[in-house]
Coordinates of C-alpha atoms and ligand atoms in Angstrom, one line a residue:
X1 CA 2.5 -4.9 -23.2
X2 CA 0.8 -1.9 -21.7
X3 CA 2.0 -3.1 -18.4
X4 CA 5.6 -3.2 -19.6
X5 CA 5.3 0.3 -21.0
X6 CA 3.8 1.5 -17.7
X7 CA 6.7 -0.1 -15.9
X8 CA 9.3 1.6 -18.2
X9 CA 7.5 4.9 -17.8
X10 CA 8.5 5.0 -14.2
X11 CA 12.2 5.1 -15.3
X12 CA 11.5 8.2 -17.3
X13 CA 12.3 10.8 -14.7
X14 CA 15.5 9.0 -13.9
X15 CA 16.8 8.4 -17.4
X16 CA 20.1 10.1 -16.6
X17 CA 20.7 8.1 -13.5
X18 CA 19.7 4.9 -15.3
X19 CA 22.2 5.3 -18.2
X20 CA 25.0 6.4 -15.9
X21 CA 24.3 3.2 -13.8
X22 CA 24.5 1.1 -16.9
X23 CA 27.7 2.9 -18.0
X24 CA 29.3 2.2 -14.6
X25 CA 28.2 -1.4 -14.9
X26 CA 29.9 -1.7 -18.2
X27 CA 33.2 -0.2 -17.0
X28 CA 33.1 -2.4 -13.9
X29 CA 32.6 -5.5 -16.0
X30 CA 35.4 -4.5 -18.4
X31 CA 37.8 -4.2 -15.5
X32 CA 36.8 -7.5 -13.9
X33 CA 37.0 -9.4 -17.3
X34 CA 40.3 -7.7 -18.1
X35 CA 42.0 -8.7 -14.8
X36 CA 42.9 -12.3 -15.6
X37 CA 44.3 -11.3 -19.0
X38 CA 46.7 -8.9 -17.3
X39 CA 47.7 -11.6 -14.9
X40 CA 48.4 -14.0 -17.8
X41 CA 50.4 -11.4 -19.6
X42 CA 52.5 -10.7 -16.5
X43 CA 53.1 -14.4 -15.8
X44 CA 54.0 -15.2 -19.4
X45 CA 55.9 -12.2 -20.5
X46 CA 57.3 -10.8 -17.3
X47 CA 57.7 -13.4 -14.6
X48 CA 58.4 -16.1 -17.2
X49 CA 60.8 -14.3 -19.5
X50 CA 62.4 -12.0 -16.9
X51 CA 63.1 -9.0 -19.2
X52 CA 65.7 -6.4 -18.1
X53 CA 63.1 -3.9 -17.2
X54 CA 61.0 -6.5 -15.3
X55 CA 60.6 -4.5 -12.1
X56 CA 59.6 -1.4 -14.1
X57 CA 56.9 -3.3 -16.0
X58 CA 55.6 -4.8 -12.8
X59 CA 55.4 -1.5 -11.0
X60 CA 53.8 0.1 -14.1
X61 CA 51.2 -2.6 -14.3
X62 CA 50.5 -2.2 -10.6
X63 CA 50.1 1.6 -11.1
X64 CA 47.8 0.9 -14.0
X65 CA 45.8 -1.6 -11.9
X66 CA 45.6 0.9 -9.2
X67 CA 44.1 3.5 -11.5
X68 CA 41.6 0.9 -12.7
X69 CA 40.6 -0.1 -9.2
X70 CA 40.0 3.6 -8.4
X71 CA 37.7 3.8 -11.4
X72 CA 36.1 0.6 -10.3
X73 CA 35.6 2.0 -6.8
X74 CA 33.6 4.9 -8.2
X75 CA 31.6 2.7 -10.5
X76 CA 30.7 0.3 -7.8
X77 CA 29.9 3.2 -5.4
X78 CA 27.6 4.7 -8.0
X79 CA 25.9 1.4 -8.8
X80 CA 25.4 0.5 -5.1
X81 CA 24.3 3.9 -3.8
X82 CA 22.7 5.7 -6.7
X83 CA 21.3 2.5 -8.2
X84 CA 19.4 1.9 -5.0
X85 CA 18.5 5.6 -4.7
X86 CA 16.9 5.4 -8.1
X87 CA 15.0 2.3 -7.1
X88 CA 13.8 4.0 -4.0
X89 CA 12.7 7.1 -5.9
X90 CA 10.8 5.0 -8.4
X91 CA 9.2 3.2 -5.5
X92 CA 8.2 6.5 -4.0
X93 CA 6.6 7.6 -7.3
X94 CA 4.6 4.3 -7.5
X95 CA 3.6 4.5 -3.8
X96 CA 2.3 8.0 -4.4
X97 CA 0.3 7.0 -7.4
X98 CA -1.2 4.1 -5.5
X99 CA -2.0 6.2 -2.5
X100 CA -3.6 8.9 -4.5
X101 CA -5.6 6.3 -6.4
X102 CA -6.7 4.7 -3.2
X103 CA -8.0 8.0 -2.0
X104 CA -10.2 8.2 -5.1
X105 CA -11.7 4.7 -4.7
X106 CA -15.3 4.6 -3.7
X107 CA -16.9 3.2 -0.6
X108 CA -18.0 0.0 -2.3
X109 CA -14.3 -0.8 -2.9
X110 CA -13.5 -0.4 0.8
X111 CA -16.5 -2.5 1.7
X112 CA -14.8 -5.4 0.0
X113 CA -11.2 -4.7 0.9
X114 CA -9.1 -5.6 3.9
X115 CA -7.0 -2.7 5.1
X116 CA -4.2 -5.0 6.4
X117 CA -3.9 -6.6 3.0
X118 CA -3.9 -3.3 1.2
X119 CA -1.1 -2.1 3.5
X120 CA 1.0 -5.2 3.0
X121 CA 0.5 -4.7 -0.7
X122 CA 1.7 -1.2 -0.6
X123 CA 4.8 -2.1 1.3
X124 CA 5.8 -5.6 0.0
X125 CA 4.8 -5.3 -3.6
X126 CA 6.4 -1.9 -4.1
X127 CA 9.6 -3.1 -2.4
X128 CA 9.8 -6.1 -4.8
X129 CA 9.1 -3.8 -7.7
X130 CA 11.8 -1.4 -6.8
X131 CA 14.3 -4.2 -6.3
X132 CA 13.5 -5.4 -9.8
X133 CA 13.5 -1.9 -11.2
X134 CA 17.0 -1.2 -10.0
X135 CA 18.7 -4.6 -9.8
X136 CA 16.9 -6.1 -12.8
X137 CA 18.5 -4.3 -15.8
X138 CA 21.8 -3.9 -13.9
X139 CA 22.1 -7.6 -12.9
X140 CA 21.1 -8.9 -16.4
X141 CA 23.4 -6.5 -18.1
X142 CA 26.5 -7.0 -15.8
X143 CA 26.0 -10.8 -15.8
X144 CA 25.7 -11.1 -19.6
X145 CA 28.6 -8.8 -20.2
X146 CA 30.8 -10.8 -17.8
X147 CA 29.7 -14.2 -19.1
X148 CA 30.1 -13.2 -22.8
X149 CA 33.4 -11.3 -22.1
X150 CA 35.0 -14.2 -20.2
X151 CA 33.8 -16.9 -22.6
X152 CA 35.1 -15.0 -25.6
X153 CA 38.5 -14.5 -24.1
X154 CA 38.6 -18.2 -22.9
X155 CA 37.7 -19.3 -26.4
X156 CA 40.6 -17.4 -27.9
X157 CA 42.9 -19.1 -25.5
X158 CA 41.6 -22.6 -26.1
X159 CA 38.2 -23.7 -27.3
X160 CA 38.4 -27.3 -26.1
X161 CA 39.2 -26.4 -22.5
X162 CA 36.5 -23.7 -22.6
X163 CA 33.9 -26.1 -23.8
X164 CA 34.8 -28.7 -21.1
X165 CA 34.7 -26.0 -18.5
X166 CA 31.3 -24.9 -19.7
X167 CA 30.1 -28.5 -19.7
X168 CA 31.1 -28.9 -16.1
X169 CA 29.4 -25.6 -15.2
X170 CA 26.1 -27.1 -16.3
X171 CA 26.0 -29.2 -13.1
X172 CA 26.3 -26.0 -11.0
X173 CA 23.6 -24.4 -13.1
X174 CA 21.2 -27.3 -12.6
X175 CA 22.0 -27.4 -8.9
X176 CA 21.4 -23.7 -8.5
X177 CA 18.2 -23.7 -10.5
X178 CA 16.9 -26.6 -8.5
X179 CA 17.6 -24.9 -5.2
X180 CA 16.3 -21.7 -6.5
X181 CA 12.9 -23.3 -7.0
X182 CA 13.1 -24.8 -3.5
X183 CA 14.0 -21.5 -2.0
X184 CA 11.3 -19.7 -3.9
X185 CA 8.8 -22.1 -2.4
X186 CA 10.1 -21.8 1.2
X187 CA 10.4 -18.0 0.9
X188 CA 6.8 -17.7 -0.4
X189 CA 5.7 -19.7 2.6
X190 CA 7.8 -17.5 4.8
X191 CA 6.1 -14.4 3.5
X192 CA 2.7 -15.9 4.0
X193 CA 3.5 -16.7 7.6
X194 CA 4.9 -13.2 8.2
X195 CA 1.7 -11.7 6.8
X196 CA -0.4 -14.1 9.0
X197 CA 1.5 -13.3 12.2
X198 CA 1.4 -9.6 11.5
X199 CA -2.3 -9.7 10.9
X200 CA -2.7 -11.6 14.2
X201 CA -0.7 -9.0 16.1
X202 CA -2.5 -6.1 14.5
X203 CA -5.9 -7.6 15.2
X204 CA -5.1 -8.4 18.7
X205 CA -3.5 -5.1 19.5
X206 CA -6.3 -3.1 17.8
X207 CA -8.8 -5.0 19.8
X208 CA -6.8 -5.0 23.0
X209 CA -9.6 -3.4 25.0
X210 CA -12.0 -6.2 24.0
X211 CA -9.3 -8.8 24.8
X212 CA -8.8 -7.4 28.3
X213 CA -12.5 -6.9 29.0
X214 CA -13.1 -10.5 28.3
X215 CA -9.9 -11.5 30.1
X216 CA -8.9 -13.4 27.0
X217 CA -5.2 -12.7 27.1
X218 CA -4.3 -16.3 27.5
X219 CA -6.4 -17.3 24.5
X220 CA -4.8 -14.6 22.4
X221 CA -1.4 -15.8 23.5
X222 CA -2.1 -19.4 22.7
X223 CA -3.4 -18.4 19.2
X224 CA -0.3 -16.3 18.8
X225 CA 1.9 -19.2 19.9
X226 CA 0.4 -21.4 17.2
X227 CA 1.2 -18.9 14.5
X228 CA 4.6 -18.1 16.0
X229 CA 5.5 -21.8 16.0
X230 CA 4.4 -22.2 12.4
X231 CA 6.4 -19.1 11.6
X232 CA 9.6 -20.3 13.2
X233 CA 9.1 -23.7 11.5
X234 CA 9.0 -22.2 8.0
X235 CA 12.0 -20.1 8.9
X236 CA 13.9 -23.2 10.0
X237 CA 12.9 -24.9 6.8
X238 CA 14.2 -22.0 4.8
X239 CA 17.5 -21.9 6.7
X240 CA 17.9 -25.7 6.1
X241 CA 17.5 -25.2 2.4
X242 CA 19.8 -22.2 2.4
X243 CA 22.4 -24.2 4.3
X244 CA 22.2 -27.0 1.8
X245 CA 22.4 -24.7 -1.1
X246 CA 25.4 -22.6 -0.1
X247 CA 27.5 -25.5 1.2
X248 CA 26.5 -27.6 -1.9
X249 CA 27.3 -24.8 -4.2
X250 CA 30.8 -24.2 -2.7
X251 CA 31.4 -27.9 -2.8
X252 CA 30.5 -28.1 -6.5
X253 CA 32.8 -25.1 -7.2
X254 CA 35.6 -27.0 -5.5
X255 CA 34.9 -29.9 -7.7
X256 CA 35.0 -27.6 -10.7
X257 CA 38.4 -26.3 -9.7
X258 CA 39.7 -29.8 -9.3
X259 CA 38.3 -30.8 -12.7
X260 CA 40.0 -27.9 -14.3
X261 CA 43.2 -28.8 -12.6
X262 CA 42.9 -32.3 -13.9
X263 CA 41.7 -31.5 -17.4
X264 CA 44.0 -28.5 -17.7
X265 CA 46.8 -30.6 -16.3
X266 CA 46.3 -33.1 -19.0
X267 CA 46.3 -30.4 -21.6
X268 CA 49.4 -28.8 -20.1
X269 CA 51.1 -32.1 -20.0
X270 CA 50.4 -32.6 -23.7
X271 CA 51.6 -29.0 -24.2
X272 CA 48.3 -28.0 -25.8
X273 CA 48.1 -25.0 -23.4
X274 CA 50.6 -23.3 -21.2
X275 CA 50.6 -23.4 -17.4
X276 CA 49.8 -19.7 -17.3
X277 CA 46.9 -20.2 -19.6
X278 CA 45.6 -22.8 -17.2
X279 CA 45.9 -20.3 -14.4
X280 CA 43.9 -17.8 -16.5
X281 CA 41.2 -20.4 -16.9
X282 CA 41.0 -20.9 -13.2
X283 CA 40.7 -17.2 -12.7
X284 CA 37.9 -17.0 -15.2
X285 CA 35.9 -19.6 -13.3
X286 CA 35.3 -17.0 -10.7
X287 CA 34.5 -14.2 -13.2
X288 CA 31.7 -16.1 -15.0
X289 CA 30.3 -18.4 -12.4
X290 CA 29.1 -15.7 -10.2
X291 CA 27.1 -13.9 -12.9
X292 CA 25.5 -17.2 -13.9
X293 CA 24.2 -17.7 -10.4
X294 CA 23.1 -14.1 -10.4
X295 CA 21.1 -14.6 -13.5
X296 CA 19.4 -17.7 -12.1
X297 CA 18.6 -15.8 -8.9
X298 CA 17.3 -12.9 -11.0
X299 CA 14.5 -15.1 -12.3
X300 CA 13.1 -15.1 -8.8
X301 CA 13.4 -11.4 -8.3
X302 CA 11.9 -10.9 -11.8
X303 CA 8.9 -13.1 -11.0
X304 CA 8.4 -11.4 -7.7
X305 CA 8.8 -7.9 -9.0
X306 CA 6.6 -8.6 -12.0
X307 CA 3.8 -10.2 -10.0
X308 CA 4.0 -7.3 -7.6
X309 CA 3.8 -4.9 -10.5
X310 CA 0.9 -6.9 -11.9
X311 CA -1.1 -6.3 -8.7
X312 CA 0.0 -2.7 -8.5
X313 CA -1.0 -2.1 -12.0
X314 CA -4.4 -3.8 -11.8
X315 CA -5.1 -1.8 -8.7
X316 CA -4.2 1.4 -10.4
X317 CA -6.5 0.5 -13.2
X318 CA -9.4 -0.2 -11.0
X319 CA -11.7 2.6 -11.8
X320 CA -13.4 4.3 -8.9
X321 CA -17.1 3.7 -9.4
X322 CA -18.1 7.2 -8.6
X323 CA -16.4 10.0 -10.4
X324 CA -17.3 13.4 -11.8
X325 CA -19.2 13.4 -15.0
X326 CA -17.5 15.5 -17.7
X327 CA -20.3 18.1 -17.6
X328 CA -20.4 18.2 -13.8
X329 CA -21.1 21.7 -12.3
X330 CA -20.3 23.4 -9.0
X331 CA -23.1 24.1 -6.6
X332 CA -23.7 27.8 -6.2
X333 CA -25.1 29.2 -2.9
X334 CA -27.0 26.1 -1.9
X335 CA -30.5 26.5 -0.6
X336 CA -30.7 22.8 0.5
X337 CA -33.6 21.3 -1.3
X338 CA -33.3 17.5 -1.6
X339 CA -35.6 15.4 -3.8
X340 CA -35.6 11.6 -4.1
X341 CA -37.3 10.5 -7.3
X342 CA -38.2 6.8 -7.7
X343 CA -34.9 5.9 -6.1
X344 CA -34.0 2.2 -5.8
X345 CA -30.7 1.0 -4.4
X346 CA -29.0 -2.3 -3.5
X347 CA -25.5 -2.9 -2.4
X348 CA -25.0 -6.2 -4.3
X349 CA -27.8 -6.5 -6.8
X350 CA -29.5 -9.1 -4.6
X351 CA -31.5 -7.5 -1.9
X352 CA -32.9 -4.1 -2.7
X353 CA -32.4 -1.9 0.3
X354 CA -34.4 1.1 -1.0
X355 CA -37.3 0.5 -3.3
X356 CA -38.8 3.2 -5.4
X357 CA -38.4 6.0 -2.8
X358 CA -40.0 9.4 -3.4
X359 CA -39.4 12.2 -1.0
X360 CA -39.1 16.0 -1.2
X361 CA -37.2 17.9 1.5
X362 CA -37.7 21.6 1.4
X363 CA -34.7 24.0 2.0
X364 CA -34.2 24.4 5.8
X365 CA -36.6 21.6 6.7
X366 CA -35.7 19.1 9.4
X367 CA -36.7 15.6 8.3
X368 CA -36.5 12.6 10.6
X369 CA -36.0 9.0 9.3
X370 CA -37.3 6.3 11.6
X371 CA -37.8 2.6 11.2
X372 CA -36.5 -0.8 12.2
X373 CA -32.8 -1.4 12.3
X374 CA -31.6 -2.5 8.9
X375 CA -34.5 -0.6 7.3
X376 CA -32.1 1.4 5.1
X377 CA -31.9 4.7 7.0
X378 CA -28.1 5.0 6.9
X379 CA -28.1 3.8 3.3
X380 CA -30.7 6.5 2.4
X381 CA -28.4 9.1 3.9
X382 CA -25.2 7.9 2.2
X383 CA -26.8 8.2 -1.2
X384 CA -27.1 12.0 -0.9
X385 CA -23.3 12.7 -0.8
X386 CA -23.0 10.0 -3.4
X387 CA -21.0 7.6 -1.3
X388 CA -22.9 5.0 -3.3
X389 CA -24.7 5.4 -6.6
X390 CA -28.4 4.9 -7.0
X391 CA -29.4 2.0 -9.2
X392 CA -32.6 3.6 -10.4
X393 CA -34.2 7.0 -10.2
X394 CA -32.4 10.1 -9.3
X395 CA -31.6 12.4 -6.4
X396 CA -31.7 16.2 -6.9
X397 CA -30.0 18.9 -4.8
X398 CA -31.4 22.3 -5.5
X399 CA -33.0 20.9 -8.6
X400 CA -29.7 19.4 -10.0
X401 CA -29.2 15.7 -10.4
X402 CA -26.3 14.9 -8.0
X403 CA -24.6 12.9 -10.8
X404 CA -24.2 16.2 -12.6
X405 CA -22.6 18.0 -9.6
X406 CA -18.9 17.9 -9.0
X407 CA -18.3 15.5 -6.1
X408 CA -16.1 17.9 -4.2
X409 CA -18.7 20.6 -4.5
X410 CA -21.5 18.3 -3.4
X411 CA -19.7 16.9 -0.4
X412 CA -18.4 20.3 0.7
X413 CA -22.1 21.2 1.1
X414 CA -23.1 18.2 3.2
X415 CA -22.1 17.6 6.7
X416 CA -22.4 14.2 8.3
X417 CA -22.3 13.4 12.0
X418 CA -22.4 9.7 12.7
X419 CA -22.5 7.4 15.7
X420 CA -18.9 6.2 15.3
X421 CA -16.7 9.2 15.3
X422 CA -13.3 8.7 13.7
X423 CA -10.6 11.0 15.0
X424 CA -7.2 11.0 13.4
X425 CA -4.2 10.4 15.7
X426 CA -3.1 13.9 16.4
X427 CA -4.2 16.9 18.4
X428 CA -7.7 18.1 19.1
X429 CA -6.9 21.2 17.1
X430 CA -5.9 19.2 14.1
X431 CA -9.1 17.2 14.3
X432 CA -11.4 20.2 14.5
X433 CA -9.6 22.0 11.8
X434 CA -10.2 19.0 9.6
X435 CA -13.6 20.5 9.0
X436 CA -12.0 23.6 7.5
X437 CA -8.3 23.5 7.0
X438 CA -6.8 27.0 7.4
X439 CA -9.6 28.3 9.7
X440 CA -8.5 30.9 12.2
X441 CA -8.1 30.3 16.0
X442 CA -11.2 32.4 16.7
X443 CA -13.3 30.4 14.2
X444 CA -12.1 27.1 15.7
X445 CA -12.9 28.2 19.3
X446 CA -16.3 29.6 18.2
X447 CA -17.1 26.2 16.6
X448 CA -15.9 24.3 19.7
X449 CA -18.0 26.5 21.9
X450 CA -21.1 25.9 19.8
X451 CA -20.4 22.2 20.0
X452 CA -20.2 22.3 23.8
X453 CA -16.6 21.2 23.5
X454 CA -14.6 24.3 24.5
X455 CA -15.0 23.9 28.3
X456 CA -13.9 20.3 28.5
X457 CA -11.0 21.0 26.1
X458 CA -9.8 23.9 28.3
X459 CA -9.8 21.6 31.3
X460 CA -7.4 19.2 29.6
X461 CA -3.7 19.8 30.4
X462 CA -2.7 20.8 26.9
X463 CA -6.0 22.3 25.8
X464 CA -6.4 22.3 22.1
X465 CA -3.0 20.7 21.7
X466 CA -3.9 17.6 23.6
X467 CA -3.2 14.4 21.7
X468 CA -6.3 12.3 21.2
X469 CA -4.5 9.0 20.9
X470 CA -5.1 6.4 18.2
X471 CA -8.7 6.9 16.9
X472 CA -9.2 9.2 19.8
X473 CA -9.0 6.6 22.6
X474 CA -8.0 9.2 25.1
X475 CA -11.4 10.9 25.0
X476 CA -14.8 9.8 26.1
X477 CA -17.5 9.0 23.5
X478 CA -19.3 12.2 24.3
X479 CA -16.1 14.2 24.0
X480 CA -15.3 12.7 20.7
X481 CA -18.8 13.3 19.4
X482 CA -18.6 17.0 20.4
X483 CA -15.3 17.3 18.6
X484 CA -16.9 15.9 15.5
X485 CA -19.7 18.4 15.9
X486 CA -17.2 21.2 16.2
X487 CA -15.8 20.0 13.0
X488 CA -19.2 20.2 11.4
X489 CA -19.8 23.7 12.7
X490 CA -16.5 24.8 11.1
X491 CA -17.5 23.2 7.9
X492 CA -20.8 25.0 8.1
X493 CA -22.6 23.0 5.4
X494 CA -26.1 23.9 4.2
X495 CA -27.2 20.3 4.4
X496 CA -26.7 18.2 7.5
X497 CA -27.1 14.5 8.2
X498 CA -27.2 13.3 11.7
X499 CA -27.0 9.5 11.8
X500 CA -27.8 8.3 15.3
X501 CA -25.2 10.8 16.5
X502 CA -26.2 10.4 20.2
X503 CA -26.9 6.6 20.3
X504 CA -23.7 5.6 21.9
X505 CA -23.7 8.2 24.6
X506 CA -24.7 8.2 28.3
X507 CA -27.6 10.5 29.3
X508 CA -25.5 13.4 30.4
X509 CA -23.3 13.4 27.2
X510 CA -26.4 12.9 25.2
X511 CA -28.0 16.0 26.6
X512 CA -24.9 18.1 25.9
X513 CA -24.5 16.7 22.4
X514 CA -28.2 17.0 21.6
X515 CA -28.1 20.6 22.7
X516 CA -25.3 21.5 20.3
X517 CA -26.9 19.4 17.5
X518 CA -30.1 21.5 17.9
X519 CA -28.0 24.6 17.4
X520 CA -26.1 23.0 14.5
X521 CA -29.3 22.1 12.7
X522 CA -30.6 25.7 12.7
X523 CA -31.0 27.2 9.3
X524 CA -29.9 24.1 7.5
X525 CA -31.7 21.3 5.7
X526 CA -31.3 18.5 8.2
X527 CA -31.9 14.8 8.1
X528 CA -32.0 13.1 11.4
X529 CA -31.9 9.5 12.3
X530 CA -32.4 9.2 16.1
X531 CA -32.8 6.1 18.2
X532 CA -34.8 8.1 20.7
X533 CA -38.0 9.1 19.0
X534 CA -38.7 11.8 21.6
X535 CA -35.9 13.9 20.1
X536 CA -37.5 14.1 16.7
X537 CA -41.0 15.0 17.7
X538 CA -40.5 18.6 16.4
X539 CA -39.3 17.5 13.0
X540 CA -41.1 19.1 10.1
X541 CA -41.6 15.7 8.6
X542 CA -41.1 12.2 9.9
X543 CA -40.5 9.4 7.3
X544 CA -40.9 5.8 8.3
X545 CA -38.6 3.7 6.3
X546 CA -38.7 -0.1 6.2
X547 CA -37.3 -2.7 3.9
X548 CA -40.5 -2.4 1.9
X549 CA -39.9 1.3 1.2
X550 CA -41.5 4.4 2.8
X551 CA -44.3 3.1 5.0
X552 CA -45.7 6.4 6.1
X553 CA -44.8 10.1 6.3
X554 CA -46.1 13.1 8.2
X555 CA -45.7 15.1 11.3
X556 CA -45.5 13.6 14.8
X557 CA -49.1 14.4 15.5
X558 CA -50.4 13.2 12.1
X559 CA -48.5 9.9 12.4
X560 CA -49.6 9.3 16.0
X561 CA -53.2 9.9 14.9
X562 CA -52.8 7.5 11.9
X563 CA -51.9 4.8 14.4
X564 CA -49.5 3.0 12.1
X565 CA -45.9 1.7 12.5
X566 CA -44.7 5.1 13.9
X567 CA -47.3 5.2 16.6
X568 CA -46.4 1.6 17.6
X569 CA -42.6 2.4 17.6
X570 CA -43.3 5.6 19.6
X571 CA -45.3 3.8 22.2
X572 CA -42.6 1.1 22.6
X573 CA -40.0 3.7 22.9
X574 CA -41.9 5.6 25.5
X575 CA -42.0 2.5 27.7
X576 CA -38.3 2.1 27.7
Ligands
LIG1 P1 -30.4 1.2 9.1 O1 -29.5 2.4 9.1 O2 -31.8 1.6 8.9 O3 -30.2 0.4 10.3 P2 -28.7 0.4 6.9 O4 -29.0 1.4 5.9 O5 -27.5 0.5 7.7 O6 -30.0 0.3 7.9 O7 -28.8 -1.1 6.3 C1 -29.8 -1.5 5.4 C2 -29.4 -2.9 4.8 O8 -28.3 -2.7 4.0 C3 -29.1 -3.9 5.8 O9 -29.7 -5.1 5.5 C4 -27.6 -4.0 5.8 O10 -27.2 -5.3 6.1 C5 -27.3 -3.6 4.4 N1 -26.0 -2.9 4.3 C6 -25.7 -1.8 4.9 N2 -24.4 -1.4 4.6 C7 -24.0 -2.3 3.6 C8 -22.8 -2.4 2.9 N3 -21.8 -1.5 3.0 N4 -22.7 -3.4 2.0 C9 -23.7 -4.3 1.9 N5 -24.8 -4.3 2.6 C10 -25.0 -3.3 3.5
LIG2 MG1 -28.0 3.0 10.5

């Protein structure tokens, strides 16, 4: 019920358009239903009786019809163009709601979701919904009006012939309904295959560099051929069903006409109805058969649109896990103290990644996290900007529980530089300015200089206006990383997280990146995760994190002296 209300709510901004649409539909139906009556009148009263002013009446009727058809022209024009425009606008509203909701969803949601499927949901479901939103009421309304109008008029001419005609129509209804089910099945299969082949193309093209480096083009092609063959097979099946349906349908209509000729003929022979009345009946077959088929077809559009809306609505109703609490506050001039108090966390309730972690990071301190891969270092860092919510304990920034800080304010004050850099398809300028939309040219260049990026950017043909390609493929790893650091410089956050920012780089890039990272870290509270332990020797505090929790903690010298896990890791690293 709520869902229906929600659906109807999307009509609200377009009430005027909607009612005008319905009005036009009514006028159009009226004209179509009226046409056979006029023909009957002309046949009976004018062509049959040949009054003196015969030509005059005929011309007058023609003029009247002309006016009606002009009206019909405008009505149909409105329904076809503005009806669809209304649907498209409603679709746009829904798409916007969905997109804005997706932006709010938490990391945990995206961990479980498939982007391809989300995208196909946004396009397919919303299209189905908009088709239903626009054609639904109109189709049902027009069809019912036409069916009721023509049946009423036929009944006034002769009830028996009408009933026989309706009886014969049942065969067509059954036939159409049966093929409707069949077509629904093949079309569903069709859509599934389209999704499959699209996913295959997307995956293969997105991974084209891997495909080529393994020289697996032939394998990709053969996998594609398989999908393609299945795809064309289901297409063929659907065209076979469609062919049978349309030809069968026309054939049955032909039979219907013949039946009316025979039945009507018998009635005319017995002088129960007149010849012109029989012609009227034949004309009405067309008027009411078409809407019956439309109603049957509508059931499919209805189901598709409704199940699309179902998915759309349940998605909109999925609450983001992490939201502002009602009493959340803004952070004021952040000093950058971070405290972990008895923090435990697991992604899926099964394996605890962090167990009862206690740690205090002073403002401006540099703290390094080390430990085996999978020990929870990245997880530790993603709890601070509240990408995930702690299960137990609490995290404080400047003495305030982060659950009591507005998300936007918290995240504005934390900069994260990771190993995988994501650049948006656009120019270098756009990507750097992402750190501070609206920053001036000077600010941007200053940030780029600090990030050791300015020189290489100036060497590019288009400088800051160089397009980086999809995900930044036109740049090297080191260049991408330096752009992401420039972004962080522009953002200028008091708290900085560097998660293996140099791991993927060659020695020369690593040196350049490390240099700018050292500048970036100055005057900020910094958490560093580094694969090369030599880079964190100078950290104020080194924390060794394993799946068991914090194993040891201290300065480089202290930990070396203690001779524990850190000392072991450091000696191993030194050998490499
Ligand atoms: P590190 O950065 O120290 O290598 P991580 O924090 O990335 O370790 O991972 C710690 C553990 O959490 C690993 O066992 C990993 O499989 C798991 N993990 C990491 N991210 C997720 C996630 N998004 N969903 C579920 N499990 C995750
Ligand atoms: Mg990690």
